[in-house]
Short mmCIF file of C-alpha atoms in Angstrom, two decimals:
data_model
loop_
_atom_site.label_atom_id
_atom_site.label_comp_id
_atom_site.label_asym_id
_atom_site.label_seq_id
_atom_site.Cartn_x
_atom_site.Cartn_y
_atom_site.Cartn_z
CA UNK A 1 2.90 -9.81 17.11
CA UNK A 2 3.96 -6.24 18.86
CA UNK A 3 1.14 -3.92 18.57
CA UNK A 4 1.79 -0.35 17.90
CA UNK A 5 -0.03 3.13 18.44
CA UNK A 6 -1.72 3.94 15.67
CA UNK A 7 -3.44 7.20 16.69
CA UNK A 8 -2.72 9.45 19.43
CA UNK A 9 -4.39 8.26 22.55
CA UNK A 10 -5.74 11.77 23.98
CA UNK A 11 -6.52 11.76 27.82
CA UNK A 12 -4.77 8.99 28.46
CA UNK A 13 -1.22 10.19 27.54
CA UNK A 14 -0.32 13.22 29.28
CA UNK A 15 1.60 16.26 27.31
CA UNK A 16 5.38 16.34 27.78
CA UNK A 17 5.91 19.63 29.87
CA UNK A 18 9.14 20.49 28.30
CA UNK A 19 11.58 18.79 26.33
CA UNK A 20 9.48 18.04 23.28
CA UNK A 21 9.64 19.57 19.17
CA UNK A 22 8.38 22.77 18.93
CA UNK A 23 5.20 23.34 15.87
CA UNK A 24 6.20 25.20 12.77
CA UNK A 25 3.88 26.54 10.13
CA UNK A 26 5.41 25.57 6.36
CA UNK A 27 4.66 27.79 3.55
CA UNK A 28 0.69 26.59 2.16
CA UNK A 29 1.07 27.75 -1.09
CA UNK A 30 3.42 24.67 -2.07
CA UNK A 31 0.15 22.75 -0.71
CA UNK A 32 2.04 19.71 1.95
CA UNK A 33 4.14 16.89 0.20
CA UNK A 34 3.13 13.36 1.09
CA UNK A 35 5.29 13.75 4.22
CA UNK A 36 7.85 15.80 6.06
CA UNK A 37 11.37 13.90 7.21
CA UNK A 38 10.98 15.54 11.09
CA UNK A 39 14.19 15.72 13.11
CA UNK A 40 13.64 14.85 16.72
CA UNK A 41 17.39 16.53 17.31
CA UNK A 42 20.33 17.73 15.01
CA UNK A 43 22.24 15.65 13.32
CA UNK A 44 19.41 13.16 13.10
CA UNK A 45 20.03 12.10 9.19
CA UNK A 46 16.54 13.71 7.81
CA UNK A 47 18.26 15.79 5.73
CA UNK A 48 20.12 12.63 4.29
CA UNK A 49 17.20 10.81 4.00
CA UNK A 50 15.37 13.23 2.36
CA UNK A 51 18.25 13.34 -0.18
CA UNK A 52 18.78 9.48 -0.28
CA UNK A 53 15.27 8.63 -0.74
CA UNK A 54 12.77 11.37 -2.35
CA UNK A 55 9.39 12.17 -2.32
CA UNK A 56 9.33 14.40 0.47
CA UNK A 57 10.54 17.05 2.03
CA UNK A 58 12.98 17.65 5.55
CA UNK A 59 11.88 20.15 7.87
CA UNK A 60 12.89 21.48 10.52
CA UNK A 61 13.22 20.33 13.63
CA UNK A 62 9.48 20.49 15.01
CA UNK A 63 5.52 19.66 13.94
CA UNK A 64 4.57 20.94 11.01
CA UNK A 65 1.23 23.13 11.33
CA UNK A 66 -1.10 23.32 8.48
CA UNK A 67 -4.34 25.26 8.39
CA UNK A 68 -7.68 23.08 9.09
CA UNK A 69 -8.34 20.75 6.45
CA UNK A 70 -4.92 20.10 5.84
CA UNK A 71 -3.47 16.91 7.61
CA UNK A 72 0.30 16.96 6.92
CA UNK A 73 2.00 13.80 7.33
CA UNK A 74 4.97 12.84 9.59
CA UNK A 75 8.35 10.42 9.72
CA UNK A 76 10.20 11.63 12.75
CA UNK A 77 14.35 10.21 12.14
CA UNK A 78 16.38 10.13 15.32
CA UNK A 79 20.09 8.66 15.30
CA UNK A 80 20.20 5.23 17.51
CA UNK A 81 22.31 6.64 20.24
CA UNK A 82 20.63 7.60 23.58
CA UNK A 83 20.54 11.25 22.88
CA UNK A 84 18.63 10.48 19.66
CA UNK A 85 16.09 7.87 21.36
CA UNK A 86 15.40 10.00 24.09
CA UNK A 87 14.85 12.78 21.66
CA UNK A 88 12.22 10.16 19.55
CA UNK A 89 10.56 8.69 22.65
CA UNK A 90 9.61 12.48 24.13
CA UNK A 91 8.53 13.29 20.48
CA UNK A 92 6.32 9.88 20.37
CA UNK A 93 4.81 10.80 23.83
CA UNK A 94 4.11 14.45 22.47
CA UNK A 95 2.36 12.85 19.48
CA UNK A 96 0.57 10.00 21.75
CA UNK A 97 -1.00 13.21 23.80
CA UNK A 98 -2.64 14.79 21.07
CA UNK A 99 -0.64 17.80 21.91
CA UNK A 100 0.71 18.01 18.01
CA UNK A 101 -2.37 18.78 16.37
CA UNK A 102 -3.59 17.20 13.41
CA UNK A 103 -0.91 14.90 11.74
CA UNK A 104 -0.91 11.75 10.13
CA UNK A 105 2.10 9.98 12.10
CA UNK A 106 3.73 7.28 9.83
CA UNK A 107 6.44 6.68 12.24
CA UNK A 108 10.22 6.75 13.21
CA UNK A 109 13.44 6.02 11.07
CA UNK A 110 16.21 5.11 13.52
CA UNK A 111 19.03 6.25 12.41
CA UNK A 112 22.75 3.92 12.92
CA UNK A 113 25.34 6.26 15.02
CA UNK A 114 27.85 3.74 14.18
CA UNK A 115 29.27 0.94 12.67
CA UNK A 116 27.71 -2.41 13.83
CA UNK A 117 25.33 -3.94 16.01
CA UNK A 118 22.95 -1.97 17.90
CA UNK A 119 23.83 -2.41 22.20
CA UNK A 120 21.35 -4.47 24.03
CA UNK A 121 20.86 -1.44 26.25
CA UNK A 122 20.04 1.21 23.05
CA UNK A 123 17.82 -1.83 21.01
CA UNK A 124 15.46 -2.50 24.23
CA UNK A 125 15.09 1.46 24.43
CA UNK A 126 14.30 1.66 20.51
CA UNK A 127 11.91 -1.25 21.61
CA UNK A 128 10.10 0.69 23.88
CA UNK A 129 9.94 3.64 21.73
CA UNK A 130 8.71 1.66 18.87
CA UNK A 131 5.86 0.29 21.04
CA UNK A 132 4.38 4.28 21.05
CA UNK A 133 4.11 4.65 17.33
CA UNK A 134 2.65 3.17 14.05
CA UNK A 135 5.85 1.84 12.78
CA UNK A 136 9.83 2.24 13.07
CA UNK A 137 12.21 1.50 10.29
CA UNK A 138 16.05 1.00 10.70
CA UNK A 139 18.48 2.32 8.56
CA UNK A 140 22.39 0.56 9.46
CA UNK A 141 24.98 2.58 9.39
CA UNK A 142 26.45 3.62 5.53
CA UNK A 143 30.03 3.94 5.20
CA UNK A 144 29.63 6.13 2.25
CA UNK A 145 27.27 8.44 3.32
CA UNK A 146 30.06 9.00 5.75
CA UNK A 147 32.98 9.63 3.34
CA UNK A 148 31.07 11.94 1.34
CA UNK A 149 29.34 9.89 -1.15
CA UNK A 150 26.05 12.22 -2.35
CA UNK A 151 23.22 11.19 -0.93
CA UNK A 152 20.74 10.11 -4.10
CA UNK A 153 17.73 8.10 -5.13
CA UNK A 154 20.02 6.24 -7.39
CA UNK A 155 22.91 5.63 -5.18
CA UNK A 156 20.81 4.65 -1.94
CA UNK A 157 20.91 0.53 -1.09
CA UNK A 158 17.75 -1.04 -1.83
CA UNK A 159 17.08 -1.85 2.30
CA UNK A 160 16.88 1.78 2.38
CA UNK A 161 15.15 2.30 -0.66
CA UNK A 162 12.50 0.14 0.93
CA UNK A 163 11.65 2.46 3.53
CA UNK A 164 10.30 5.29 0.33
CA UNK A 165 8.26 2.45 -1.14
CA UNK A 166 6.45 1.63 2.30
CA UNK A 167 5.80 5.53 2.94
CA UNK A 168 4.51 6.20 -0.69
CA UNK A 169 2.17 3.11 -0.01
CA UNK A 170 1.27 4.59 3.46
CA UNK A 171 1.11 8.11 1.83
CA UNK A 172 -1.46 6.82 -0.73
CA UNK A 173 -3.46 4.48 1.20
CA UNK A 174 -4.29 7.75 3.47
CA UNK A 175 -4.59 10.64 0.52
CA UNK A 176 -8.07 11.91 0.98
CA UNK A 177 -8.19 11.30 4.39
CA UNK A 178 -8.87 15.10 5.43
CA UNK A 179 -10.04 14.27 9.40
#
């Protein structure tokens, strides 16, 4: 069994110096969904995602800031190219620090760049990153999405769909957790 970060690890993980997401402070008066879909770089698919699967909201590319009290949670999305797992893996160590303030981290969707299997190369990288945060889902590449098929709820395959049913669970489990 692969163990996984679960909370940041402050003292022991040292702050990025440059390189990682930048905070941002969403509106409070909407109060926080159950998570944001976070971009670790453009083009990541968090837009799509948050179109393909509900309940949630994309942001923009950075940490989401709340006041104190308010513990927004996180799914960072990165595509599965080295760009994108580079752009995860500095995001994971930012989180790992403690430098992000208070979020509830429920992981990383990995994004397909392309048709077909993943290269040995990018999948030990993605295995590495996955070892510095609470979970990673995959999401293969979608032919449709692609050609211009909508991204929706109703039209998204049910391995995808998957991925909404494990946040809401995660999202629920943790509701009322306020630390």
């Amino acid at each position: 069994m692969q163990r996984s970060a679960s909370v940041p690890v402050r003292g022991l993980v040292a702050p990025i110096p440059t390189g990682g997401l930048p905070t941002w402070e969403p509106d409070v008066s909407r109060g926080a969904p159950p998570w944001w879909w976070v971009p670790c770089h453009g083009g990541s698919g968090a837009t799509t995602l948050a179109a393909a699967l509900g309940g949630a909201d994309a942001g923009p590319r950075g940490w989401p800031r709340y006041p104190e009290g308010i513990r927004p949670g996180v799914v960072l999305v990165a595509r599965t190219h080295a760009a994108g797992l580079q752009s995860a893996q500095r995001a994971a160590r930012q989180w790992a620090s403690g430098a992000v303030g208070d979020v509830r981290l429920f992981g990383l969707v990995a994004v397909a760049d392309a048709p077909g299997k993943l290269p040995r190369q990018l999948q030990q990288w993605l295995k590495l990153v996955a070892g510095g945060l609470p979970h990673v889902w995959t999401v293969p590449w979608h032919e449709p999405w692609r050609l211009g098929e909508p991204p929706s709820p109703e039209t998204t395959p049910r391995h995808v769909a998957k991925i909404a049913r494990d946040l809401q669970s995660a999202a629920e489990h943790v509701e009322g957790d306020t630390r």
